[in-house]
GROMACS .gro file of C-alpha atoms in nm:
model
  478
    1MET     CA    1 -11.772  -4.710  -6.541
    2PRO     CA    2 -11.612  -4.453  -6.799
    3ALA     CA    3 -11.225  -4.391  -6.804
    4ASP     CA    4 -11.241  -4.034  -6.643
    5GLU     CA    5 -11.464  -4.201  -6.314
    6ARG     CA    6 -11.214  -4.497  -6.238
    7PHE     CA    7 -10.942  -4.303  -6.243
    8ALA     CA    8 -11.107  -4.042  -5.999
    9VAL     CA    9 -11.264  -4.337  -5.747
   10ARG     CA   10 -10.875  -4.514  -5.752
   11ARG     CA   11 -10.716  -4.106  -5.648
   12ASP     CA   12 -10.955  -4.114  -5.377
   13ARG     CA   13 -10.888  -4.455  -5.308
   14ALA     CA   14 -10.495  -4.338  -5.227
   15ARG     CA   15 -10.530  -4.054  -5.091
   16THR     CA   16 -10.708  -4.282  -4.825
   17SER     CA   17 -10.470  -4.548  -4.765
   18VAL     CA   18 -10.176  -4.333  -4.754
   19PRO     CA   19 -10.201  -4.132  -4.416
   20ARG     CA   20 -10.076  -3.814  -4.446
   21PRO     CA   21  -9.796  -3.666  -4.256
   22LEU     CA   22  -9.864  -3.444  -3.891
   23THR     CA   23  -9.712  -3.117  -3.980
   24ALA     CA   24  -9.787  -2.834  -3.738
   25SER     CA   25 -10.026  -2.595  -3.821
   26PRO     CA   26  -9.851  -2.253  -3.798
   27ALA     CA   27  -9.847  -2.072  -3.426
   28PRO     CA   28 -10.040  -1.719  -3.419
   29SER     CA   29  -9.853  -1.461  -3.368
   30GLY     CA   30  -9.670  -1.417  -3.013
   31ALA     CA   31  -9.781  -1.834  -2.960
   32SER     CA   32  -9.496  -2.099  -2.949
   33LEU     CA   33  -9.577  -2.450  -3.004
   34PRO     CA   34  -9.586  -2.736  -2.733
   35ASP     CA   35  -9.194  -2.910  -2.793
   36GLY     CA   36  -9.379  -3.219  -2.889
   37LEU     CA   37  -9.617  -3.129  -3.124
   38ALA     CA   38  -9.281  -2.909  -3.291
   39LEU     CA   39  -9.104  -3.254  -3.319
   40ARG     CA   40  -9.357  -3.421  -3.468
   41GLY     CA   41  -9.366  -3.168  -3.657
   42ARG     CA   42  -9.019  -3.167  -3.801
   43LEU     CA   43  -8.966  -3.603  -3.807
   44ALA     CA   44  -9.281  -3.564  -4.050
   45THR     CA   45  -9.154  -3.304  -4.256
   46GLY     CA   46  -8.788  -3.522  -4.271
   47SER     CA   47  -8.636  -3.173  -4.148
   48ARG     CA   48  -8.273  -3.349  -4.025
   49ARG     CA   49  -7.946  -3.252  -3.896
   50PRO     CA   50  -7.713  -3.280  -4.241
   51GLU     CA   51  -7.501  -3.570  -4.056
   52THR     CA   52  -7.150  -3.465  -4.005
   53PRO     CA   53  -6.812  -3.649  -4.024
   54ARG     CA   54  -6.726  -3.920  -3.758
   55GLY     CA   55  -6.518  -3.737  -3.561
   56ALA     CA   56  -6.551  -3.321  -3.733
   57GLY     CA   57  -6.716  -3.192  -3.486
   58ARG     CA   58  -6.482  -3.373  -3.157
   59GLY     CA   59  -6.143  -3.244  -3.274
   60GLY     CA   60  -6.131  -3.572  -3.492
   61PRO     CA   61  -6.003  -3.590  -3.868
   62GLY     CA   62  -6.245  -3.425  -4.112
   63PRO     CA   63  -6.317  -3.592  -4.457
   64ARG     CA   64  -6.035  -3.813  -4.640
   65THR     CA   65  -5.968  -3.561  -4.995
   66GLY     CA   66  -5.664  -3.821  -5.071
   67ARG     CA   67  -5.336  -3.869  -5.066
   68GLY     CA   68  -5.270  -3.650  -5.290
   69GLY     CA   69  -5.482  -3.327  -5.120
   70GLY     CA   70  -5.209  -3.186  -4.881
   71PRO     CA   71  -4.944  -3.179  -5.130
   72ARG     CA   72  -5.168  -3.072  -5.431
   73ARG     CA   73  -5.304  -2.769  -5.152
   74ALA     CA   74  -4.993  -2.656  -5.062
   75TYR     CA   75  -4.892  -2.630  -5.465
   76GLU     CA   76  -5.185  -2.403  -5.572
   77ARG     CA   77  -5.094  -2.187  -5.209
   78ALA     CA   78  -4.725  -2.168  -5.303
   79ARG     CA   79  -4.861  -2.079  -5.658
   80ARG     CA   80  -5.122  -1.815  -5.609
   81ALA     CA   81  -4.843  -1.679  -5.354
   82TRP     CA   82  -4.624  -1.692  -5.645
   83ASP     CA   83  -4.873  -1.468  -5.868
   84ARG     CA   84  -4.913  -1.235  -5.647
   85PRO     CA   85  -4.773  -0.827  -5.817
   86LEU     CA   86  -4.501  -0.809  -5.572
   87THR     CA   87  -4.365  -1.143  -5.552
   88ALA     CA   88  -4.097  -1.056  -5.769
   89TYR     CA   89  -3.997  -0.697  -5.613
   90TYR     CA   90  -3.966  -0.932  -5.246
   91VAL     CA   91  -3.783  -1.250  -5.387
   92ILE     CA   92  -3.496  -1.015  -5.547
   93LEU     CA   93  -3.487  -0.747  -5.267
   94GLY     CA   94  -3.484  -1.044  -4.994
   95SER     CA   95  -3.246  -1.311  -5.109
   96SER     CA   96  -2.973  -1.005  -5.203
   97LEU     CA   97  -2.995  -0.830  -4.903
   98LEU     CA   98  -2.932  -1.214  -4.723
   99ILE     CA   99  -2.658  -1.283  -4.986
  100THR     CA  100  -2.527  -0.988  -4.891
  101VAL     CA  101  -2.501  -1.066  -4.537
  102LEU     CA  102  -2.441  -1.413  -4.520
  103GLY     CA  103  -2.109  -1.256  -4.745
  104LEU     CA  104  -1.998  -1.040  -4.496
  105VAL     CA  105  -2.022  -1.326  -4.248
  106MET     CA  106  -1.747  -1.587  -4.410
  107VAL     CA  107  -1.545  -1.286  -4.571
  108TYR     CA  108  -1.543  -1.214  -4.176
  109SER     CA  109  -1.466  -1.579  -4.141
  110ALA     CA  110  -1.273  -1.646  -4.400
  111SER     CA  111  -1.010  -1.349  -4.432
  112MET     CA  112  -0.939  -1.318  -4.083
  113ILE     CA  113  -0.630  -1.580  -4.037
  114LYS     CA  114  -0.505  -1.389  -4.436
  115ALA     CA  115  -0.521  -1.082  -4.257
  116LEU     CA  116  -0.276  -1.166  -3.969
  117ASP     CA  117  -0.111  -1.333  -4.195
  118ILE     CA  118  -0.016  -0.976  -4.351
  119SER     CA  119   0.010  -0.823  -4.005
  120LYS     CA  120  -0.301  -0.677  -4.037
  121PRO     CA  121  -0.577  -0.682  -3.808
  122ALA     CA  122  -0.862  -0.998  -3.827
  123THR     CA  123  -1.102  -0.723  -3.913
  124TYR     CA  124  -0.882  -0.547  -4.169
  125PHE     CA  125  -1.127  -0.786  -4.508
  126PHE     CA  126  -1.442  -0.747  -4.356
  127GLY     CA  127  -1.388  -0.376  -4.274
  128LYS     CA  128  -1.309  -0.276  -4.645
  129GLN     CA  129  -1.591  -0.522  -4.779
  130PHE     CA  130  -1.808  -0.362  -4.497
  131LEU     CA  131  -1.784   0.022  -4.615
  132ALA     CA  132  -1.838  -0.181  -4.998
  133ALA     CA  133  -2.214  -0.321  -4.877
  134VAL     CA  134  -2.274   0.017  -4.773
  135ILE     CA  135  -2.225   0.199  -5.101
  136GLY     CA  136  -2.332  -0.061  -5.270
  137GLY     CA  137  -2.656  -0.062  -5.043
  138ALA     CA  138  -2.647   0.306  -5.129
  139LEU     CA  139  -2.673   0.263  -5.512
  140MET     CA  140  -2.938   0.006  -5.498
  141LEU     CA  141  -3.144   0.210  -5.341
  142LEU     CA  142  -3.045   0.507  -5.557
  143ALA     CA  143  -3.085   0.266  -5.865
  144ALA     CA  144  -3.429   0.144  -5.733
  145ARG     CA  145  -3.550   0.520  -5.688
  146MET     CA  146  -3.471   0.621  -6.021
  147PRO     CA  147  -3.726   0.564  -6.309
  148VAL     CA  148  -3.672   0.368  -6.635
  149LYS     CA  149  -3.614   0.663  -6.861
  150LEU     CA  150  -3.310   0.790  -6.661
  151HIS     CA  151  -3.135   0.464  -6.684
  152ARG     CA  152  -3.194   0.464  -7.087
  153ALA     CA  153  -2.984   0.806  -6.994
  154LEU     CA  154  -2.720   0.697  -6.835
  155ALA     CA  155  -2.647   0.443  -7.064
  156TYR     CA  156  -2.383   0.633  -7.268
  157PRO     CA  157  -2.259   0.828  -7.009
  158ILE     CA  158  -2.149   0.458  -6.794
  159LEU     CA  159  -2.043   0.311  -7.129
  160MET     CA  160  -1.738   0.611  -7.206
  161VAL     CA  161  -1.629   0.658  -6.864
  162THR     CA  162  -1.627   0.244  -6.819
  163VAL     CA  163  -1.357   0.294  -7.169
  164PHE     CA  164  -1.203   0.548  -7.061
  165LEU     CA  165  -1.093   0.349  -6.711
  166MET     CA  166  -1.042   0.018  -6.888
  167VAL     CA  167  -0.779   0.274  -7.160
  168LEU     CA  168  -0.604   0.430  -6.842
  169VAL     CA  169  -0.589   0.070  -6.730
  170GLN     CA  170  -0.332   0.020  -6.989
  171VAL     CA  171  -0.120   0.312  -6.944
  172PRO     CA  172   0.229   0.209  -6.772
  173GLY     CA  173   0.235   0.397  -6.429
  174ILE     CA  174  -0.148   0.365  -6.353
  175GLY     CA  175  -0.253   0.096  -6.435
  176MET     CA  176  -0.159  -0.183  -6.137
  177SER     CA  177  -0.112  -0.569  -6.181
  178VAL     CA  178  -0.274  -0.815  -5.905
  179ASN     CA  179  -0.211  -1.162  -5.925
  180GLY     CA  180  -0.062  -1.105  -6.344
  181ASN     CA  181  -0.356  -0.923  -6.423
  182GLN     CA  182  -0.329  -0.575  -6.548
  183ASN     CA  183  -0.676  -0.485  -6.442
  184TRP     CA  184  -0.652  -0.236  -6.169
  185LEU     CA  185  -0.627   0.122  -6.134
  186TYR     CA  186  -0.489   0.279  -5.797
  187LEU     CA  187  -0.676   0.501  -5.579
  188GLY     CA  188  -0.499   0.602  -5.304
  189GLY     CA  189  -0.465   0.435  -4.915
  190PRO     CA  190  -0.587   0.042  -4.907
  191PHE     CA  191  -0.800   0.134  -5.231
  192GLN     CA  192  -0.802  -0.020  -5.552
  193LEU     CA  193  -1.045   0.000  -5.869
  194GLN     CA  194  -1.149  -0.308  -6.156
  195PRO     CA  195  -1.274  -0.080  -6.368
  196SER     CA  196  -1.387  -0.445  -6.574
  197GLU     CA  197  -1.621  -0.500  -6.361
  198PHE     CA  198  -1.816  -0.168  -6.479
  199GLY     CA  199  -1.796  -0.305  -6.811
  200LYS     CA  200  -2.003  -0.616  -6.770
  201LEU     CA  201  -2.337  -0.318  -6.631
  202ALA     CA  202  -2.176  -0.062  -6.920
  203LEU     CA  203  -2.263  -0.371  -7.149
  204ILE     CA  204  -2.618  -0.424  -6.976
  205LEU     CA  205  -2.762  -0.079  -6.970
  206TRP     CA  206  -2.615   0.024  -7.348
  207GLY     CA  207  -2.675  -0.310  -7.520
  208ALA     CA  208  -3.028  -0.286  -7.399
  209ASP     CA  209  -3.140   0.101  -7.413
  210LEU     CA  210  -2.989   0.030  -7.852
  211LEU     CA  211  -3.213  -0.347  -7.936
  212ALA     CA  212  -3.466  -0.191  -7.751
  213ARG     CA  213  -3.478   0.157  -7.950
  214LYS     CA  214  -3.418  -0.061  -8.266
  215GLN     CA  215  -3.663  -0.351  -8.115
  216ASP     CA  216  -3.939   0.014  -8.222
  217LYS     CA  217  -3.806   0.100  -8.529
  218ARG     CA  218  -3.868  -0.297  -8.627
  219LEU     CA  219  -3.546  -0.295  -8.782
  220LEU     CA  220  -3.396  -0.649  -8.534
  221THR     CA  221  -3.554  -0.932  -8.793
  222GLN     CA  222  -3.219  -0.803  -9.021
  223TRP     CA  223  -2.875  -0.956  -8.897
  224LYS     CA  224  -2.725  -0.677  -8.997
  225HIS     CA  225  -2.875  -0.431  -8.760
  226MET     CA  226  -2.894  -0.759  -8.443
  227LEU     CA  227  -2.529  -0.739  -8.459
  228VAL     CA  228  -2.389  -0.374  -8.548
  229PRO     CA  229  -2.256  -0.211  -8.364
  230LEU     CA  230  -2.383  -0.429  -8.060
  231VAL     CA  231  -2.113  -0.732  -8.197
  232PRO     CA  232  -1.832  -0.502  -8.223
  233VAL     CA  233  -1.905  -0.269  -7.887
  234ALA     CA  234  -1.902  -0.595  -7.720
  235PHE     CA  235  -1.605  -0.725  -7.829
  236MET     CA  236  -1.424  -0.337  -7.804
  237LEU     CA  237  -1.444  -0.424  -7.419
  238LEU     CA  238  -1.323  -0.814  -7.451
  239GLY     CA  239  -0.965  -0.656  -7.598
  240LEU     CA  240  -0.958  -0.447  -7.330
  241ILE     CA  241  -0.963  -0.711  -7.079
  242MET     CA  242  -0.786  -0.952  -7.237
  243LEU     CA  243  -0.427  -0.686  -7.252
  244GLY     CA  244  -0.485  -0.684  -6.907
  245GLY     CA  245  -0.468  -1.039  -6.903
  246ASP     CA  246  -0.832  -1.091  -6.729
  247MET     CA  247  -0.988  -1.415  -6.906
  248GLY     CA  248  -1.275  -1.490  -6.635
  249THR     CA  249  -1.471  -1.138  -6.655
  250ALA     CA  250  -1.388  -1.214  -7.059
  251ILE     CA  251  -1.622  -1.556  -7.011
  252ILE     CA  252  -1.891  -1.320  -6.849
  253LEU     CA  253  -1.939  -1.028  -7.086
  254THR     CA  254  -1.966  -1.283  -7.354
  255ALA     CA  255  -2.228  -1.474  -7.188
  256ILE     CA  256  -2.383  -1.099  -7.141
  257LEU     CA  257  -2.321  -1.094  -7.508
  258PHE     CA  258  -2.511  -1.395  -7.612
  259GLY     CA  259  -2.822  -1.319  -7.281
  260LEU     CA  260  -2.923  -0.966  -7.523
  261LEU     CA  261  -2.870  -1.187  -7.881
  262TRP     CA  262  -3.022  -1.429  -7.735
  263LEU     CA  263  -3.346  -1.250  -7.646
  264ALA     CA  264  -3.358  -0.966  -7.936
  265GLY     CA  265  -3.449  -1.329  -8.060
  266ALA     CA  266  -3.139  -1.348  -8.270
  267PRO     CA  267  -3.151  -1.671  -8.527
  268THR     CA  268  -3.002  -2.024  -8.469
  269ARG     CA  269  -2.766  -2.003  -8.722
  270LEU     CA  270  -2.700  -1.615  -8.623
  271PHE     CA  271  -2.674  -1.697  -8.245
  272ALA     CA  272  -2.426  -2.078  -8.394
  273GLY     CA  273  -2.206  -1.821  -8.612
  274VAL     CA  274  -2.098  -1.590  -8.286
  275LEU     CA  275  -2.096  -1.872  -8.052
  276GLY     CA  276  -1.866  -2.083  -8.289
  277PHE     CA  277  -1.647  -1.720  -8.376
  278ALA     CA  278  -1.610  -1.679  -7.979
  279ALA     CA  279  -1.566  -2.098  -7.888
  280VAL     CA  280  -1.216  -2.097  -8.155
  281ILE     CA  281  -1.103  -1.721  -7.991
  282ALA     CA  282  -1.140  -1.871  -7.662
  283PHE     CA  283  -0.954  -2.202  -7.723
  284LEU     CA  284  -0.676  -1.993  -7.935
  285LEU     CA  285  -0.628  -1.792  -7.527
  286ILE     CA  286  -0.621  -2.120  -7.369
  287ARG     CA  287  -0.396  -2.313  -7.590
  288THR     CA  288  -0.129  -1.991  -7.633
  289SER     CA  289  -0.104  -1.948  -7.202
  290PRO     CA  290   0.068  -2.230  -6.978
  291ASN     CA  291  -0.160  -2.086  -6.673
  292ARG     CA  292  -0.470  -2.160  -6.881
  293MET     CA  293  -0.410  -2.448  -6.987
  294SER     CA  294  -0.262  -2.510  -6.610
  295ARG     CA  295  -0.597  -2.486  -6.496
  296LEU     CA  296  -0.832  -2.620  -6.785
  297ALA     CA  297  -0.576  -2.982  -6.690
  298CYS     CA  298  -0.733  -2.943  -6.304
  299MET     CA  299  -1.050  -2.982  -6.314
  300GLY     CA  300  -1.182  -3.319  -6.184
  301VAL     CA  301  -0.878  -3.335  -5.959
  302SER     CA  302  -0.918  -3.507  -5.636
  303GLU     CA  303  -0.529  -3.451  -5.488
  304PRO     CA  304  -0.313  -3.193  -5.598
  305ASP     CA  305   0.050  -3.264  -5.841
  306PRO     CA  306   0.402  -3.415  -5.631
  307GLU     CA  307   0.520  -3.085  -5.754
  308GLY     CA  308   0.216  -2.879  -5.628
  309GLY     CA  309  -0.009  -2.873  -5.926
  310CYS     CA  310  -0.354  -2.815  -5.860
  311TRP     CA  311  -0.311  -2.684  -5.478
  312GLN     CA  312  -0.627  -2.424  -5.523
  313ALA     CA  313  -0.825  -2.654  -5.688
  314ALA     CA  314  -0.814  -3.014  -5.428
  315HIS     CA  315  -0.790  -2.837  -5.188
  316GLY     CA  316  -1.114  -2.660  -5.214
  317ILE     CA  317  -1.216  -3.029  -5.245
  318TYR     CA  318  -1.113  -3.097  -4.903
  319ALA     CA  319  -1.261  -2.804  -4.808
  320LEU     CA  320  -1.566  -2.950  -4.941
  321ALA     CA  321  -1.530  -3.288  -4.803
  322SER     CA  322  -1.503  -3.214  -4.475
  323GLY     CA  323  -1.763  -3.025  -4.444
  324GLY     CA  324  -2.012  -3.262  -4.427
  325TRP     CA  325  -2.372  -3.236  -4.358
  326PHE     CA  326  -2.400  -2.907  -4.059
  327GLY     CA  327  -2.013  -2.845  -4.109
  328SER     CA  328  -1.717  -2.743  -3.792
  329GLY     CA  329  -1.821  -2.463  -3.715
  330LEU     CA  330  -1.805  -2.028  -3.819
  331GLY     CA  331  -1.512  -2.017  -3.800
  332ALA     CA  332  -1.353  -2.348  -3.667
  333SER     CA  333  -1.257  -2.409  -4.080
  334VAL     CA  334  -0.866  -2.543  -4.076
  335GLU     CA  335  -0.836  -2.522  -4.486
  336LYS     CA  336  -0.800  -2.081  -4.457
  337TRP     CA  337  -0.492  -2.185  -4.226
  338GLY     CA  338  -0.297  -2.132  -4.527
  339GLN     CA  339  -0.369  -2.414  -4.700
  340LEU     CA  340  -0.635  -2.308  -4.985
  341PRO     CA  341  -0.518  -1.958  -5.126
  342GLU     CA  342  -0.781  -1.708  -5.151
  343PRO     CA  343  -1.002  -1.789  -4.889
  344HIS     CA  344  -1.207  -1.520  -4.924
  345THR     CA  345  -1.263  -1.442  -5.266
  346ASP     CA  346  -1.247  -1.676  -5.498
  347PHE     CA  347  -1.300  -1.942  -5.326
  348ILE     CA  348  -1.483  -1.884  -5.051
  349PHE     CA  349  -1.780  -2.088  -5.093
  350ALA     CA  350  -1.546  -2.359  -5.013
  351ILE     CA  351  -1.464  -2.204  -4.666
  352THR     CA  352  -1.839  -2.171  -4.651
  353GLY     CA  353  -1.909  -2.546  -4.717
  354GLU     CA  354  -1.663  -2.690  -4.461
  355GLU     CA  355  -1.781  -2.433  -4.169
  356LEU     CA  356  -2.168  -2.474  -4.275
  357GLY     CA  357  -2.181  -2.813  -4.452
  358LEU     CA  358  -2.444  -2.899  -4.700
  359ALA     CA  359  -2.710  -2.719  -4.624
  360GLY     CA  360  -2.525  -2.416  -4.599
  361THR     CA  361  -2.432  -2.439  -4.948
  362LEU     CA  362  -2.722  -2.548  -4.996
  363SER     CA  363  -2.873  -2.183  -4.844
  364VAL     CA  364  -2.670  -2.025  -5.069
  365LEU     CA  365  -2.743  -2.171  -5.445
  366ALA     CA  366  -3.113  -2.201  -5.314
  367LEU     CA  367  -3.075  -1.839  -5.239
  368PHE     CA  368  -2.886  -1.716  -5.650
  369ALA     CA  369  -3.189  -1.917  -5.776
  370ALA     CA  370  -3.424  -1.760  -5.597
  371LEU     CA  371  -3.309  -1.426  -5.720
  372GLY     CA  372  -3.190  -1.565  -6.129
  373TYR     CA  373  -3.651  -1.736  -6.084
  374ALA     CA  374  -3.735  -1.390  -6.018
  375GLY     CA  375  -3.541  -1.146  -6.263
  376ILE     CA  376  -3.643  -1.433  -6.541
  377ARG     CA  377  -4.022  -1.362  -6.467
  378VAL     CA  378  -3.937  -0.908  -6.407
  379ALA     CA  379  -3.807  -0.962  -6.812
  380GLY     CA  380  -4.115  -1.181  -6.896
  381ARG     CA  381  -4.366  -1.010  -6.758
  382THR     CA  382  -4.315  -0.668  -6.916
  383GLU     CA  383  -4.401  -0.539  -7.247
  384ASP     CA  384  -4.115  -0.277  -7.233
  385PRO     CA  385  -3.839  -0.377  -7.455
  386PHE     CA  386  -3.518  -0.221  -7.255
  387VAL     CA  387  -3.657  -0.336  -6.896
  388ARG     CA  388  -3.699  -0.690  -7.084
  389PHE     CA  389  -3.322  -0.650  -7.190
  390ALA     CA  390  -3.258  -0.474  -6.959
  391ALA     CA  391  -3.260  -0.767  -6.656
  392GLY     CA  392  -3.241  -1.016  -6.861
  393GLY     CA  393  -2.882  -0.882  -6.911
  394VAL     CA  394  -2.882  -0.897  -6.524
  395THR     CA  395  -2.984  -1.171  -6.434
  396THR     CA  396  -2.789  -1.380  -6.704
  397TRP     CA  397  -2.442  -1.157  -6.570
  398ILE     CA  398  -2.585  -1.325  -6.217
  399THR     CA  399  -2.694  -1.668  -6.359
  400ALA     CA  400  -2.403  -1.703  -6.508
  401GLN     CA  401  -2.088  -1.650  -6.270
  402ALA     CA  402  -2.242  -1.768  -6.022
  403VAL     CA  403  -2.227  -2.051  -6.230
  404ILE     CA  404  -1.866  -2.063  -6.261
  405ASN     CA  405  -1.739  -1.999  -5.971
  406ILE     CA  406  -1.907  -2.312  -5.805
  407GLY     CA  407  -1.847  -2.487  -6.078
  408ALA     CA  408  -1.510  -2.405  -6.033
  409VAL     CA  409  -1.470  -2.487  -5.648
  410LEU     CA  410  -1.669  -2.810  -5.662
  411GLY     CA  411  -1.398  -2.905  -6.002
  412LEU     CA  412  -1.648  -2.860  -6.286
  413LEU     CA  413  -1.548  -2.656  -6.396
  414PRO     CA  414  -1.192  -2.467  -6.459
  415ILE     CA  415  -1.049  -2.190  -6.239
  416ALA     CA  416  -1.194  -1.836  -6.337
  417GLY     CA  417  -1.084  -1.607  -6.142
  418VAL     CA  418  -1.405  -1.489  -6.124
  419PRO     CA  419  -1.595  -1.440  -5.795
  420LEU     CA  420  -1.847  -1.511  -5.655
  421PRO     CA  421  -2.137  -1.217  -5.667
  422LEU     CA  422  -2.267  -1.003  -5.358
  423PHE     CA  423  -2.101  -1.292  -5.157
  424SER     CA  424  -1.757  -1.293  -5.207
  425TYR     CA  425  -1.449  -1.044  -5.119
  426GLY     CA  426  -1.411  -0.741  -5.387
  427GLY     CA  427  -1.601  -0.394  -5.324
  428SER     CA  428  -1.507  -0.356  -5.718
  429ALA     CA  429  -1.730  -0.619  -5.815
  430LEU     CA  430  -1.986  -0.567  -5.473
  431LEU     CA  431  -2.050  -0.178  -5.579
  432PRO     CA  432  -2.189  -0.228  -5.963
  433THR     CA  433  -2.361  -0.578  -5.935
  434MET     CA  434  -2.581  -0.498  -5.639
  435PHE     CA  435  -2.628  -0.121  -5.901
  436ALA     CA  436  -2.759  -0.413  -6.098
  437VAL     CA  437  -3.006  -0.539  -5.871
  438GLY     CA  438  -3.118  -0.203  -5.765
  439LEU     CA  439  -3.185  -0.168  -6.108
  440MET     CA  440  -3.400  -0.485  -6.140
  441ILE     CA  441  -3.557  -0.344  -5.844
  442ALA     CA  442  -3.676  -0.029  -6.055
  443PHE     CA  443  -3.777  -0.262  -6.309
  444ALA     CA  444  -4.019  -0.494  -6.046
  445ARG     CA  445  -4.202  -0.156  -5.909
  446GLU     CA  446  -4.279  -0.023  -6.280
  447ASP     CA  447  -4.500  -0.303  -6.343
  448PRO     CA  448  -4.852  -0.195  -6.329
  449ALA     CA  449  -4.951  -0.435  -6.091
  450ALA     CA  450  -4.708  -0.377  -5.886
  451LYS     CA  451  -4.749  -0.001  -5.847
  452ALA     CA  452  -5.109  -0.069  -5.777
  453ALA     CA  453  -5.049  -0.228  -5.523
  454LEU     CA  454  -4.746  -0.041  -5.393
  455ALA     CA  455  -5.000   0.208  -5.387
  456MET     CA  456  -5.249   0.045  -5.156
  457ARG     CA  457  -4.930  -0.021  -4.874
  458LYS     CA  458  -4.908   0.328  -4.780
  459PRO     CA  459  -5.085   0.523  -4.517
  460GLY     CA  460  -5.272   0.799  -4.638
  461VAL     CA  461  -5.415   0.559  -4.887
  462ARG     CA  462  -5.497   0.273  -4.664
  463TRP     CA  463  -5.668   0.530  -4.374
  464LYS     CA  464  -5.863   0.665  -4.651
  465THR     CA  465  -5.947   0.328  -4.814
  466MET     CA  466  -6.055   0.233  -4.468
  467ARG     CA  467  -6.275   0.511  -4.313
  468ARG     CA  468  -6.463   0.450  -4.711
  469ARG     CA  469  -6.562   0.051  -4.612
  470VAL     CA  470  -6.622   0.156  -4.235
  471LYS     CA  471  -7.003   0.267  -4.183
  472LYS     CA  472  -7.088   0.549  -3.981
  473ARG     CA  473  -7.382   0.441  -3.696
  474PRO     CA  474  -7.684   0.645  -3.605
  475SER     CA  475  -7.536   0.677  -3.269
  476GLY     CA  476  -7.234   0.868  -3.390
  477GLU     CA  477  -7.028   0.537  -3.332
  478ARG     CA  478  -6.787   0.364  -3.556
   0.00000   0.00000   0.00000
């Protein structure tokens, strides 16, 4: 028998030996199959319901995804939320407002005994700080609504007015001395002004505009264009500040200068040279001042000297140590009853630790960390050099000042006499800082993606978008 015929016989035998599955023939239109036939057809064709995990349909746990599934999903959600266009905008606004409001509460709690001690109402310092916060809030709103071009246009006028006021402080009969520092102007009544606090904002705006114009002309590759006139003007401001003896503000201004040079891409040798020169000057200024040497010697002390030295540093540690996990309660501080000097200004963080405990201090640190990280995000995502330099300068200012103040309270750094930004008592420090926060909010709004997201949040745009998406039905209903 030929091969083709043998293959056909085998195929016929295979077909007859294997039973064919029972399938339901399609029912005619309008008719339904009997239940038994339909069930047999589904069983024959292998149509089965998909298996569900055990307990999934009865409130039980779903399929196991491994131990790292939960944290990994949470991390992915947090990363996606952080990558949204308006995240930096809301983080800067929310963290700065929370720091300011919490600072008002702590200023009232820490200053009431001091106010009563000088025969003033318990709300004396709180009232002045609240007024400064209201004015600062208006300045922050104004700065947030101003375009970037207007900020650049105000750089030179703000610098010139600040230099004039800082020179005016040194004129006998006009300037005032507070705690040994000749850095204040009397405005009448209980109000005073410290122009050196506005010098930080002036240096940031003017330096950012200068470096941005030089970068547009591609001049920052030459070291002389990077240093001149930025470093001479900064040293002029430092000299006017040091004439009044305010070493703490001079340190913050130096940190801002180094931050601008770092953002401008200063080479390592140039950066190290300027840093070494500043370190030599700082060493000489500290070495020649007994007051500064005594502050340097109080680092890490746990108890005051028998002669009364390091009293403030030691009692700051006592306040933090007595707070525990959740503090002794708001208003229940013991150190503010005359034991701790300056409880509502430089050492307000110690009173916060005593009354709100470790939870309160960590909350303050988290808010400052969020504000600093959002500022880095704004500076890193922009293509405008002025925005990058200005946002980086403001972030350096607030972060460095917070680190120096908190480090001094913890005994890790010398007491520099600088307030905690947005938190400590002092209108002269609060006003320029809130304007600087408004500056960062304006920069966050200038991002193209943030602009588009804010435009979509307007009521008119949202209503028009919804009307386009909803189709009108034939009956006239929506």
